[in-house]
Amino acid sequence: MFKIKIPATTANLGPGFDTFGMSLGLYNSIEVEQKEEGVEIEVAGYGVKELTTDKSNLVYQSMLRLFDIVDYLPPGLKIKLINRIPLARGLGSSAAAIVGGLLAANKLSGEQLTTEQLLNLATEIEGHPDNVAPALLGGVVISTVKEQGVIYKKITPPAKLKTVVCIPDYQLTTAKSRGALPEKVSFKDAVFNVSHASLLLAGLLTEDYQLIGQALDDRLHQPYRQGLIPGLDEVIDNLSEEVLGIVLSGSGPTAIALTLQEEERIGTEMKEFFAKHGIEAQYLVVYPTDQGATIIEI
Ligand code: HSE
């Protein structure tokens, strides 16, 4: 019997739409035991009511994709999902399910796929690499998909960087949030994001926290998504002095603050801005982590 521990992730980091992702110290676990026959799936934590426990479950479906490639099928499985990452909030819960399922299946079938192959398969299933890459590899991952597969570079998060996530009490699917994006953007806005994403990377690599704060602005997705997330513009614009910047986490509705200090106070303030719009939210102080998904023997 073994367990896979997979971190939550925050994608985009402001200007890095579909490109930047960072793993966070909040984890789902998947316990896996091989059995003589049958497939038994149990869910604890988030998703007890919503997630399917038959063969359509995303973790199991991801396992089947890998089993199919390596031509192996275990006689039976008992899988327990312990979900601490809230669903459909922009914190990478589906990426965690996919990465966890693939890692579990790879272990059960003799670890035939490399990390690169796992990343490519996870990206194929998820549709974009910016959550699955940091879920698998940890740290901050910059990635893109080319014909030959995912091209990526992992960097270690700046040592002093802390994050607070403020999670509104409603779900927003990535599909709906992507549906709010325009077909075309202006040349000016494209240049704005190229410059900001580049400066953000420079800031992350050189641990220049002031630069990180200056580089977090975005014109490609957040302005279009604000309509789906009442209060987000106020959360982002009303920065207290301690905050480097606040951005939408992935496709939302969670907002994430990047800071060096005062995490609890920042969380309370973010919560209050959502409350002004009648939206209940909870905040969590979760730090970036350099550790991706791990397999633990139990
Ligand atoms: N880059 C994706 C998006 C992340 O913003 O739609 C989804 O979590």
PDB file of C-alpha atoms and ligand atoms in Angstrom:
ATOM      1  CA  MET A   1       0.000   0.000   0.000  1.00  0.00           C
ATOM      2  CA  PHE A   2       1.259   3.492  -0.775  1.00  0.00           C
ATOM      3  CA  LYS A   3       0.122   7.070  -0.754  1.00  0.00           C
ATOM      4  CA  ILE A   4       0.639   9.931  -3.214  1.00  0.00           C
ATOM      5  CA  LYS A   5       0.764  13.447  -1.796  1.00  0.00           C
ATOM      6  CA  ILE A   6       0.062  16.166  -4.368  1.00  0.00           C
ATOM      7  CA  PRO A   7       0.314  19.942  -3.794  1.00  0.00           C
ATOM      8  CA  ALA A   8      -2.264  22.559  -4.719  1.00  0.00           C
ATOM      9  CA  THR A   9      -1.153  24.954  -7.449  1.00  0.00           C
ATOM     10  CA  THR A  10      -1.799  28.515  -8.483  1.00  0.00           C
ATOM     11  CA  ALA A  11      -1.614  29.179 -12.214  1.00  0.00           C
ATOM     12  CA  ASN A  12      -0.913  32.353 -14.215  1.00  0.00           C
ATOM     13  CA  LEU A  13       0.573  34.471 -11.378  1.00  0.00           C
ATOM     14  CA  GLY A  14      -1.006  37.553 -12.985  1.00  0.00           C
ATOM     15  CA  PRO A  15       0.578  38.176 -16.397  1.00  0.00           C
ATOM     16  CA  GLY A  16       1.760  34.609 -17.074  1.00  0.00           C
ATOM     17  CA  PHE A  17      -1.506  33.268 -18.486  1.00  0.00           C
ATOM     18  CA  ASP A  18      -1.315  29.508 -19.240  1.00  0.00           C
ATOM     19  CA  THR A  19       2.450  29.745 -18.659  1.00  0.00           C
ATOM     20  CA  PHE A  20       3.362  30.309 -14.991  1.00  0.00           C
ATOM     21  CA  GLY A  21       2.362  28.000 -12.160  1.00  0.00           C
ATOM     22  CA  MET A  22       3.495  27.616  -8.571  1.00  0.00           C
ATOM     23  CA  SER A  23       2.918  24.808  -6.119  1.00  0.00           C
ATOM     24  CA  LEU A  24       1.507  25.555  -2.677  1.00  0.00           C
ATOM     25  CA  GLY A  25       1.830  23.732   0.629  1.00  0.00           C
ATOM     26  CA  LEU A  26      -1.741  22.402   0.702  1.00  0.00           C
ATOM     27  CA  TYR A  27      -2.081  18.742  -0.237  1.00  0.00           C
ATOM     28  CA  ASN A  28      -4.444  16.081  -1.483  1.00  0.00           C
ATOM     29  CA  SER A  29      -3.552  12.476  -0.703  1.00  0.00           C
ATOM     30  CA  ILE A  30      -4.399   9.367  -2.641  1.00  0.00           C
ATOM     31  CA  GLU A  31      -4.022   6.025  -0.861  1.00  0.00           C
ATOM     32  CA  VAL A  32      -3.720   3.057  -3.189  1.00  0.00           C
ATOM     33  CA  GLU A  33      -3.880  -0.645  -2.461  1.00  0.00           C
ATOM     34  CA  GLN A  34      -3.830  -3.437  -5.008  1.00  0.00           C
ATOM     35  CA  LYS A  35      -6.618  -6.009  -4.556  1.00  0.00           C
ATOM     36  CA  GLU A  36      -7.578  -9.396  -5.998  1.00  0.00           C
ATOM     37  CA  GLU A  37     -10.525  -7.937  -7.935  1.00  0.00           C
ATOM     38  CA  GLY A  38     -12.872  -4.972  -8.416  1.00  0.00           C
ATOM     39  CA  VAL A  39     -12.354  -1.234  -8.138  1.00  0.00           C
ATOM     40  CA  GLU A  40     -13.321   0.518  -4.920  1.00  0.00           C
ATOM     41  CA  ILE A  41     -13.044   4.332  -4.685  1.00  0.00           C
ATOM     42  CA  GLU A  42     -13.670   6.306  -1.529  1.00  0.00           C
ATOM     43  CA  VAL A  43     -13.615  10.119  -1.145  1.00  0.00           C
ATOM     44  CA  ALA A  44     -12.938  12.051   2.063  1.00  0.00           C
ATOM     45  CA  GLY A  45     -12.752  15.830   2.504  1.00  0.00           C
ATOM     46  CA  TYR A  46     -13.770  18.065  -0.397  1.00  0.00           C
ATOM     47  CA  GLY A  47     -15.941  16.448  -3.042  1.00  0.00           C
ATOM     48  CA  VAL A  48     -17.594  13.746  -0.933  1.00  0.00           C
ATOM     49  CA  LYS A  49     -20.944  14.652  -2.513  1.00  0.00           C
ATOM     50  CA  GLU A  50     -19.822  15.827  -5.962  1.00  0.00           C
ATOM     51  CA  LEU A  51     -17.106  13.434  -7.031  1.00  0.00           C
ATOM     52  CA  THR A  52     -17.988  10.140  -8.634  1.00  0.00           C
ATOM     53  CA  THR A  53     -16.721   6.954  -7.009  1.00  0.00           C
ATOM     54  CA  ASP A  54     -17.196   4.707 -10.021  1.00  0.00           C
ATOM     55  CA  LYS A  55     -14.831   4.227 -12.931  1.00  0.00           C
ATOM     56  CA  SER A  56     -15.598   7.733 -14.256  1.00  0.00           C
ATOM     57  CA  ASN A  57     -13.634   9.278 -11.361  1.00  0.00           C
ATOM     58  CA  LEU A  58     -10.883  11.574 -12.713  1.00  0.00           C
ATOM     59  CA  VAL A  59      -8.126   9.925 -10.648  1.00  0.00           C
ATOM     60  CA  TYR A  60      -9.136   6.499 -11.904  1.00  0.00           C
ATOM     61  CA  GLN A  61      -9.604   7.743 -15.493  1.00  0.00           C
ATOM     62  CA  SER A  62      -6.076   9.179 -15.395  1.00  0.00           C
ATOM     63  CA  MET A  63      -4.774   5.841 -14.111  1.00  0.00           C
ATOM     64  CA  LEU A  64      -6.501   4.045 -16.989  1.00  0.00           C
ATOM     65  CA  ARG A  65      -4.828   6.364 -19.529  1.00  0.00           C
ATOM     66  CA  LEU A  66      -1.427   5.325 -18.244  1.00  0.00           C
ATOM     67  CA  PHE A  67      -2.318   1.622 -17.904  1.00  0.00           C
ATOM     68  CA  ASP A  68      -3.436   1.704 -21.509  1.00  0.00           C
ATOM     69  CA  ILE A  69      -0.082   3.117 -22.662  1.00  0.00           C
ATOM     70  CA  VAL A  70       2.020   0.593 -20.726  1.00  0.00           C
ATOM     71  CA  ASP A  71      -0.393  -2.272 -21.408  1.00  0.00           C
ATOM     72  CA  TYR A  72      -0.996  -3.253 -17.809  1.00  0.00           C
ATOM     73  CA  LEU A  73      -4.110  -3.520 -15.662  1.00  0.00           C
ATOM     74  CA  PRO A  74      -4.002  -4.445 -11.983  1.00  0.00           C
ATOM     75  CA  PRO A  75      -6.500  -7.182 -11.015  1.00  0.00           C
ATOM     76  CA  GLY A  76      -8.244  -4.907  -8.518  1.00  0.00           C
ATOM     77  CA  LEU A  77      -7.727  -1.594  -6.715  1.00  0.00           C
ATOM     78  CA  LYS A  78      -8.783   0.165  -3.566  1.00  0.00           C
ATOM     79  CA  ILE A  79      -8.323   3.952  -3.863  1.00  0.00           C
ATOM     80  CA  LYS A  80      -8.976   6.497  -1.144  1.00  0.00           C
ATOM     81  CA  LEU A  81      -8.914  10.201  -2.051  1.00  0.00           C
ATOM     82  CA  ILE A  82      -8.328  12.584   0.830  1.00  0.00           C
ATOM     83  CA  ASN A  83      -9.064  16.030  -0.610  1.00  0.00           C
ATOM     84  CA  ARG A  84      -7.857  19.160   1.132  1.00  0.00           C
ATOM     85  CA  ILE A  85      -7.786  21.293  -2.031  1.00  0.00           C
ATOM     86  CA  PRO A  86     -11.230  22.833  -2.568  1.00  0.00           C
ATOM     87  CA  LEU A  87     -12.825  21.978  -5.919  1.00  0.00           C
ATOM     88  CA  ALA A  88     -13.230  24.390  -8.840  1.00  0.00           C
ATOM     89  CA  ARG A  89     -11.714  27.341  -6.987  1.00  0.00           C
ATOM     90  CA  GLY A  90      -8.562  27.903  -9.073  1.00  0.00           C
ATOM     91  CA  LEU A  91      -6.235  25.925  -6.805  1.00  0.00           C
ATOM     92  CA  GLY A  92      -5.477  23.017  -9.095  1.00  0.00           C
ATOM     93  CA  SER A  93      -7.754  20.305  -7.684  1.00  0.00           C
ATOM     94  CA  SER A  94      -8.188  18.618 -11.080  1.00  0.00           C
ATOM     95  CA  ALA A  95      -4.446  18.855 -11.776  1.00  0.00           C
ATOM     96  CA  ALA A  96      -3.816  17.160  -8.416  1.00  0.00           C
ATOM     97  CA  ALA A  97      -6.270  14.380  -9.327  1.00  0.00           C
ATOM     98  CA  ILE A  98      -4.633  13.834 -12.720  1.00  0.00           C
ATOM     99  CA  VAL A  99      -1.030  13.948 -11.465  1.00  0.00           C
ATOM    100  CA  GLY A 100      -1.897  11.746  -8.477  1.00  0.00           C
ATOM    101  CA  GLY A 101      -3.645   9.184 -10.674  1.00  0.00           C
ATOM    102  CA  LEU A 102      -0.770   9.073 -13.160  1.00  0.00           C
ATOM    103  CA  LEU A 103       1.900   8.723 -10.473  1.00  0.00           C
ATOM    104  CA  ALA A 104      -0.077   5.967  -8.751  1.00  0.00           C
ATOM    105  CA  ALA A 105      -0.612   4.080 -12.008  1.00  0.00           C
ATOM    106  CA  ASN A 106       3.049   4.480 -12.947  1.00  0.00           C
ATOM    107  CA  LYS A 107       4.125   3.050  -9.617  1.00  0.00           C
ATOM    108  CA  LEU A 108       1.689   0.112  -9.883  1.00  0.00           C
ATOM    109  CA  SER A 109       2.939  -0.725 -13.368  1.00  0.00           C
ATOM    110  CA  GLY A 110       6.656  -0.647 -12.631  1.00  0.00           C
ATOM    111  CA  GLU A 111       7.506   3.038 -13.219  1.00  0.00           C
ATOM    112  CA  GLN A 112       7.823   2.718 -16.974  1.00  0.00           C
ATOM    113  CA  LEU A 113       7.081   6.374 -17.799  1.00  0.00           C
ATOM    114  CA  THR A 114       9.604   9.152 -17.217  1.00  0.00           C
ATOM    115  CA  THR A 115       8.735  12.446 -15.507  1.00  0.00           C
ATOM    116  CA  GLU A 116       8.641  14.111 -18.958  1.00  0.00           C
ATOM    117  CA  GLN A 117       6.216  11.508 -20.251  1.00  0.00           C
ATOM    118  CA  LEU A 118       4.044  11.899 -17.160  1.00  0.00           C
ATOM    119  CA  LEU A 119       4.003  15.671 -17.631  1.00  0.00           C
ATOM    120  CA  ASN A 120       3.026  15.368 -21.283  1.00  0.00           C
ATOM    121  CA  LEU A 121       0.254  12.922 -20.479  1.00  0.00           C
ATOM    122  CA  ALA A 122      -1.024  15.070 -17.594  1.00  0.00           C
ATOM    123  CA  THR A 123      -1.063  18.119 -19.896  1.00  0.00           C
ATOM    124  CA  GLU A 124      -2.955  16.201 -22.550  1.00  0.00           C
ATOM    125  CA  ILE A 125      -5.621  15.233 -19.999  1.00  0.00           C
ATOM    126  CA  GLU A 126      -5.854  18.697 -18.348  1.00  0.00           C
ATOM    127  CA  GLY A 127      -5.594  20.741 -21.561  1.00  0.00           C
ATOM    128  CA  HIS A 128      -2.927  23.186 -20.325  1.00  0.00           C
ATOM    129  CA  PRO A 129       0.349  22.631 -18.445  1.00  0.00           C
ATOM    130  CA  ASP A 130       0.404  25.456 -15.897  1.00  0.00           C
ATOM    131  CA  ASN A 131      -1.218  23.530 -13.014  1.00  0.00           C
ATOM    132  CA  VAL A 132      -0.095  19.966 -13.733  1.00  0.00           C
ATOM    133  CA  ALA A 133       3.574  20.984 -14.126  1.00  0.00           C
ATOM    134  CA  PRO A 134       4.019  22.483 -10.632  1.00  0.00           C
ATOM    135  CA  ALA A 135       1.759  19.771  -9.137  1.00  0.00           C
ATOM    136  CA  LEU A 136       4.181  17.169 -10.492  1.00  0.00           C
ATOM    137  CA  LEU A 137       7.479  19.027 -10.159  1.00  0.00           C
ATOM    138  CA  GLY A 138       6.955  21.550  -7.327  1.00  0.00           C
ATOM    139  CA  GLY A 139       8.286  25.111  -7.278  1.00  0.00           C
ATOM    140  CA  VAL A 140       7.491  27.692  -9.915  1.00  0.00           C
ATOM    141  CA  VAL A 141       7.249  26.172 -13.376  1.00  0.00           C
ATOM    142  CA  ILE A 142       7.231  28.157 -16.616  1.00  0.00           C
ATOM    143  CA  SER A 143       5.881  26.044 -19.442  1.00  0.00           C
ATOM    144  CA  THR A 144       4.442  25.931 -22.921  1.00  0.00           C
ATOM    145  CA  VAL A 145       3.228  23.203 -25.227  1.00  0.00           C
ATOM    146  CA  LYS A 146       4.973  22.679 -28.551  1.00  0.00           C
ATOM    147  CA  GLU A 147       4.678  19.946 -31.161  1.00  0.00           C
ATOM    148  CA  GLN A 148       7.299  17.852 -29.397  1.00  0.00           C
ATOM    149  CA  GLY A 149       5.498  18.188 -26.056  1.00  0.00           C
ATOM    150  CA  VAL A 150       5.751  20.424 -22.987  1.00  0.00           C
ATOM    151  CA  ILE A 151       8.809  22.691 -22.785  1.00  0.00           C
ATOM    152  CA  TYR A 152       9.340  23.779 -19.203  1.00  0.00           C
ATOM    153  CA  LYS A 153      11.742  25.166 -16.665  1.00  0.00           C
ATOM    154  CA  LYS A 154      11.337  24.794 -12.943  1.00  0.00           C
ATOM    155  CA  ILE A 155      12.721  27.415 -10.581  1.00  0.00           C
ATOM    156  CA  THR A 156      12.790  27.451  -6.803  1.00  0.00           C
ATOM    157  CA  PRO A 157      10.330  29.959  -5.297  1.00  0.00           C
ATOM    158  CA  PRO A 158      12.040  33.000  -3.731  1.00  0.00           C
ATOM    159  CA  ALA A 159      12.895  32.089  -0.136  1.00  0.00           C
ATOM    160  CA  LYS A 160      10.955  34.864   1.612  1.00  0.00           C
ATOM    161  CA  LEU A 161       7.830  34.694  -0.536  1.00  0.00           C
ATOM    162  CA  LYS A 162       4.623  33.921   1.368  1.00  0.00           C
ATOM    163  CA  THR A 163       1.127  33.560   0.003  1.00  0.00           C
ATOM    164  CA  VAL A 164      -2.391  33.934   1.307  1.00  0.00           C
ATOM    165  CA  VAL A 165      -5.279  32.478  -0.664  1.00  0.00           C
ATOM    166  CA  CYS A 166      -8.767  33.866  -0.190  1.00  0.00           C
ATOM    167  CA  ILE A 167     -11.299  31.305  -1.408  1.00  0.00           C
ATOM    168  CA  PRO A 168     -14.850  32.490  -2.188  1.00  0.00           C
ATOM    169  CA  ASP A 169     -17.593  30.099  -1.188  1.00  0.00           C
ATOM    170  CA  TYR A 170     -18.709  29.192  -4.724  1.00  0.00           C
ATOM    171  CA  GLN A 171     -17.346  27.141  -7.562  1.00  0.00           C
ATOM    172  CA  LEU A 172     -16.262  28.507 -10.929  1.00  0.00           C
ATOM    173  CA  THR A 173     -15.299  25.951 -13.518  1.00  0.00           C
ATOM    174  CA  THR A 174     -12.263  26.596 -15.668  1.00  0.00           C
ATOM    175  CA  ALA A 175     -14.465  26.104 -18.742  1.00  0.00           C
ATOM    176  CA  LYS A 176     -16.827  28.893 -17.653  1.00  0.00           C
ATOM    177  CA  SER A 177     -13.969  31.190 -16.690  1.00  0.00           C
ATOM    178  CA  ARG A 178     -12.208  30.580 -20.016  1.00  0.00           C
ATOM    179  CA  GLY A 179     -15.510  31.262 -21.755  1.00  0.00           C
ATOM    180  CA  ALA A 180     -15.261  34.893 -20.572  1.00  0.00           C
ATOM    181  CA  LEU A 181     -11.984  35.434 -22.459  1.00  0.00           C
ATOM    182  CA  PRO A 182     -11.951  37.334 -25.749  1.00  0.00           C
ATOM    183  CA  GLU A 183     -11.038  35.857 -29.129  1.00  0.00           C
ATOM    184  CA  LYS A 184      -8.604  38.705 -29.760  1.00  0.00           C
ATOM    185  CA  VAL A 185      -6.637  41.172 -27.651  1.00  0.00           C
ATOM    186  CA  SER A 186      -4.990  44.419 -28.655  1.00  0.00           C
ATOM    187  CA  PHE A 187      -1.330  44.616 -29.624  1.00  0.00           C
ATOM    188  CA  LYS A 188      -0.811  47.018 -26.734  1.00  0.00           C
ATOM    189  CA  ASP A 189      -2.212  44.556 -24.202  1.00  0.00           C
ATOM    190  CA  ALA A 190      -0.131  41.707 -25.632  1.00  0.00           C
ATOM    191  CA  VAL A 191       3.014  43.826 -25.230  1.00  0.00           C
ATOM    192  CA  PHE A 192       1.934  44.793 -21.716  1.00  0.00           C
ATOM    193  CA  ASN A 193       1.773  41.116 -20.726  1.00  0.00           C
ATOM    194  CA  VAL A 194       5.019  40.139 -22.460  1.00  0.00           C
ATOM    195  CA  SER A 195       6.859  42.858 -20.532  1.00  0.00           C
ATOM    196  CA  HIS A 196       5.192  42.079 -17.214  1.00  0.00           C
ATOM    197  CA  ALA A 197       5.630  38.310 -17.451  1.00  0.00           C
ATOM    198  CA  SER A 198       9.294  38.776 -18.366  1.00  0.00           C
ATOM    199  CA  LEU A 199       9.869  41.138 -15.446  1.00  0.00           C
ATOM    200  CA  LEU A 200       8.056  38.747 -13.133  1.00  0.00           C
ATOM    201  CA  LEU A 201      10.388  35.936 -14.121  1.00  0.00           C
ATOM    202  CA  ALA A 202      13.410  38.197 -13.625  1.00  0.00           C
ATOM    203  CA  GLY A 203      12.070  39.167 -10.195  1.00  0.00           C
ATOM    204  CA  LEU A 204      11.490  35.540  -9.200  1.00  0.00           C
ATOM    205  CA  LEU A 205      14.955  34.464 -10.365  1.00  0.00           C
ATOM    206  CA  THR A 206      16.788  37.284  -8.608  1.00  0.00           C
ATOM    207  CA  GLU A 207      14.566  37.360  -5.496  1.00  0.00           C
ATOM    208  CA  ASP A 208      13.771  40.987  -6.240  1.00  0.00           C
ATOM    209  CA  TYR A 209      10.524  41.277  -4.288  1.00  0.00           C
ATOM    210  CA  GLN A 210       9.824  44.852  -5.317  1.00  0.00           C
ATOM    211  CA  LEU A 211      10.084  43.866  -8.966  1.00  0.00           C
ATOM    212  CA  ILE A 212       7.805  40.871  -8.397  1.00  0.00           C
ATOM    213  CA  GLY A 213       5.201  43.253  -6.976  1.00  0.00           C
ATOM    214  CA  GLN A 214       5.522  45.658  -9.912  1.00  0.00           C
ATOM    215  CA  ALA A 215       5.274  42.868 -12.466  1.00  0.00           C
ATOM    216  CA  LEU A 216       2.023  41.220 -11.333  1.00  0.00           C
ATOM    217  CA  ASP A 217      -0.361  43.281 -13.490  1.00  0.00           C
ATOM    218  CA  ASP A 218      -2.231  41.541 -16.249  1.00  0.00           C
ATOM    219  CA  ARG A 219      -4.370  42.553 -19.198  1.00  0.00           C
ATOM    220  CA  LEU A 220      -5.035  39.212 -20.848  1.00  0.00           C
ATOM    221  CA  HIS A 221      -7.440  37.448 -18.532  1.00  0.00           C
ATOM    222  CA  GLN A 222      -8.196  39.101 -15.179  1.00  0.00           C
ATOM    223  CA  PRO A 223     -10.073  42.118 -16.594  1.00  0.00           C
ATOM    224  CA  TYR A 224     -12.367  39.772 -18.549  1.00  0.00           C
ATOM    225  CA  ARG A 225     -12.975  37.469 -15.615  1.00  0.00           C
ATOM    226  CA  GLN A 226     -13.873  40.133 -13.102  1.00  0.00           C
ATOM    227  CA  GLY A 227     -17.532  39.977 -14.105  1.00  0.00           C
ATOM    228  CA  LEU A 228     -17.636  36.373 -12.850  1.00  0.00           C
ATOM    229  CA  ILE A 229     -15.984  37.227  -9.550  1.00  0.00           C
ATOM    230  CA  PRO A 230     -17.742  40.083  -7.742  1.00  0.00           C
ATOM    231  CA  GLY A 231     -15.340  41.947  -5.473  1.00  0.00           C
ATOM    232  CA  LEU A 232     -12.184  40.747  -7.253  1.00  0.00           C
ATOM    233  CA  ASP A 233     -11.252  44.176  -8.625  1.00  0.00           C
ATOM    234  CA  GLU A 234     -11.459  45.667  -5.132  1.00  0.00           C
ATOM    235  CA  VAL A 235      -9.446  42.820  -3.626  1.00  0.00           C
ATOM    236  CA  ILE A 236      -6.746  43.380  -6.269  1.00  0.00           C
ATOM    237  CA  ASP A 237      -6.751  47.194  -6.228  1.00  0.00           C
ATOM    238  CA  ASN A 238      -6.921  47.910  -2.508  1.00  0.00           C
ATOM    239  CA  LEU A 239      -3.518  46.618  -1.590  1.00  0.00           C
ATOM    240  CA  SER A 240      -2.337  47.178   1.915  1.00  0.00           C
ATOM    241  CA  GLU A 241       1.279  48.259   2.215  1.00  0.00           C
ATOM    242  CA  GLU A 242       2.557  44.820   3.149  1.00  0.00           C
ATOM    243  CA  VAL A 243       1.293  43.114   0.018  1.00  0.00           C
ATOM    244  CA  LEU A 244       3.531  42.742  -3.029  1.00  0.00           C
ATOM    245  CA  GLY A 245       0.460  42.102  -5.163  1.00  0.00           C
ATOM    246  CA  ILE A 246      -2.812  40.216  -5.413  1.00  0.00           C
ATOM    247  CA  VAL A 247      -3.827  38.215  -8.471  1.00  0.00           C
ATOM    248  CA  LEU A 248      -6.498  35.765  -9.499  1.00  0.00           C
ATOM    249  CA  SER A 249      -5.429  32.193  -8.751  1.00  0.00           C
ATOM    250  CA  GLY A 250      -5.735  30.214 -11.979  1.00  0.00           C
ATOM    251  CA  SER A 251      -9.162  30.698 -13.457  1.00  0.00           C
ATOM    252  CA  GLY A 252     -10.576  31.745 -10.071  1.00  0.00           C
ATOM    253  CA  PRO A 253     -12.563  32.530  -8.072  1.00  0.00           C
ATOM    254  CA  THR A 254      -9.735  32.365  -5.473  1.00  0.00           C
ATOM    255  CA  ALA A 255      -7.521  35.445  -5.109  1.00  0.00           C
ATOM    256  CA  ILE A 256      -3.922  34.980  -4.021  1.00  0.00           C
ATOM    257  CA  ALA A 257      -1.790  37.584  -2.270  1.00  0.00           C
ATOM    258  CA  LEU A 258       1.984  37.518  -2.562  1.00  0.00           C
ATOM    259  CA  THR A 259       3.586  38.999   0.497  1.00  0.00           C
ATOM    260  CA  LEU A 260       6.563  38.991   2.820  1.00  0.00           C
ATOM    261  CA  GLN A 261       4.622  39.459   6.068  1.00  0.00           C
ATOM    262  CA  GLU A 262       1.310  40.090   7.873  1.00  0.00           C
ATOM    263  CA  GLU A 263      -0.400  37.110   6.257  1.00  0.00           C
ATOM    264  CA  GLU A 264      -3.324  36.835   8.710  1.00  0.00           C
ATOM    265  CA  ARG A 265      -4.233  40.513   8.410  1.00  0.00           C
ATOM    266  CA  ILE A 266      -4.059  40.395   4.624  1.00  0.00           C
ATOM    267  CA  GLY A 267      -6.339  37.338   4.611  1.00  0.00           C
ATOM    268  CA  THR A 268      -8.874  39.102   6.820  1.00  0.00           C
ATOM    269  CA  GLU A 269      -8.846  42.181   4.557  1.00  0.00           C
ATOM    270  CA  MET A 270      -9.338  40.144   1.395  1.00  0.00           C
ATOM    271  CA  LYS A 271     -12.233  38.323   3.023  1.00  0.00           C
ATOM    272  CA  GLU A 272     -13.863  41.638   3.936  1.00  0.00           C
ATOM    273  CA  PHE A 273     -13.745  42.894   0.333  1.00  0.00           C
ATOM    274  CA  PHE A 274     -15.555  39.797  -0.863  1.00  0.00           C
ATOM    275  CA  ALA A 275     -18.036  40.129   2.033  1.00  0.00           C
ATOM    276  CA  LYS A 276     -18.954  43.646   0.820  1.00  0.00           C
ATOM    277  CA  HIS A 277     -20.291  41.960  -2.301  1.00  0.00           C
ATOM    278  CA  GLY A 278     -22.231  39.413  -0.276  1.00  0.00           C
ATOM    279  CA  ILE A 279     -19.681  36.691  -0.906  1.00  0.00           C
ATOM    280  CA  GLU A 280     -18.558  34.447   1.916  1.00  0.00           C
ATOM    281  CA  ALA A 281     -14.902  33.503   1.697  1.00  0.00           C
ATOM    282  CA  GLN A 282     -12.284  31.768   3.796  1.00  0.00           C
ATOM    283  CA  TYR A 283      -8.591  32.475   3.726  1.00  0.00           C
ATOM    284  CA  LEU A 284      -5.643  30.160   4.156  1.00  0.00           C
ATOM    285  CA  VAL A 285      -2.023  31.048   4.710  1.00  0.00           C
ATOM    286  CA  VAL A 286      -0.213  28.620   2.404  1.00  0.00           C
ATOM    287  CA  TYR A 287       3.409  29.008   1.448  1.00  0.00           C
ATOM    288  CA  PRO A 288       4.957  28.174  -1.900  1.00  0.00           C
ATOM    289  CA  THR A 289       6.724  24.823  -1.872  1.00  0.00           C
ATOM    290  CA  ASP A 290       9.592  23.471  -3.926  1.00  0.00           C
ATOM    291  CA  GLN A 291       8.380  19.897  -3.507  1.00  0.00           C
ATOM    292  CA  GLY A 292       6.093  18.378  -6.119  1.00  0.00           C
ATOM    293  CA  ALA A 293       4.016  15.220  -5.825  1.00  0.00           C
ATOM    294  CA  THR A 294       5.625  12.464  -3.755  1.00  0.00           C
ATOM    295  CA  ILE A 295       5.071   8.759  -3.282  1.00  0.00           C
ATOM    296  CA  ILE A 296       5.076   7.536   0.309  1.00  0.00           C
ATOM    297  CA  GLU A 297       5.087   3.842   1.267  1.00  0.00           C
ATOM    298  CA  ILE A 298       2.600   3.106   4.060  1.00  0.00           C
TER     299      ILE A 298
HETATM  300  N1  HSE B   1      -4.291  29.019 -17.089  1.00  0.00           N
HETATM  301  C1  HSE B   1      -5.573  28.442 -16.780  1.00  0.00           C
HETATM  302  C2  HSE B   1      -6.635  29.524 -16.869  1.00  0.00           C
HETATM  303  C3  HSE B   1      -5.520  27.881 -15.392  1.00  0.00           C
HETATM  304  O1  HSE B   1      -6.401  30.613 -16.353  1.00  0.00           O
HETATM  305  O2  HSE B   1      -7.677  29.286 -17.453  1.00  0.00           O
HETATM  306  C4  HSE B   1      -6.759  27.163 -14.969  1.00  0.00           C
HETATM  307  O3  HSE B   1      -6.617  26.805 -13.591  1.00  0.00           O
END
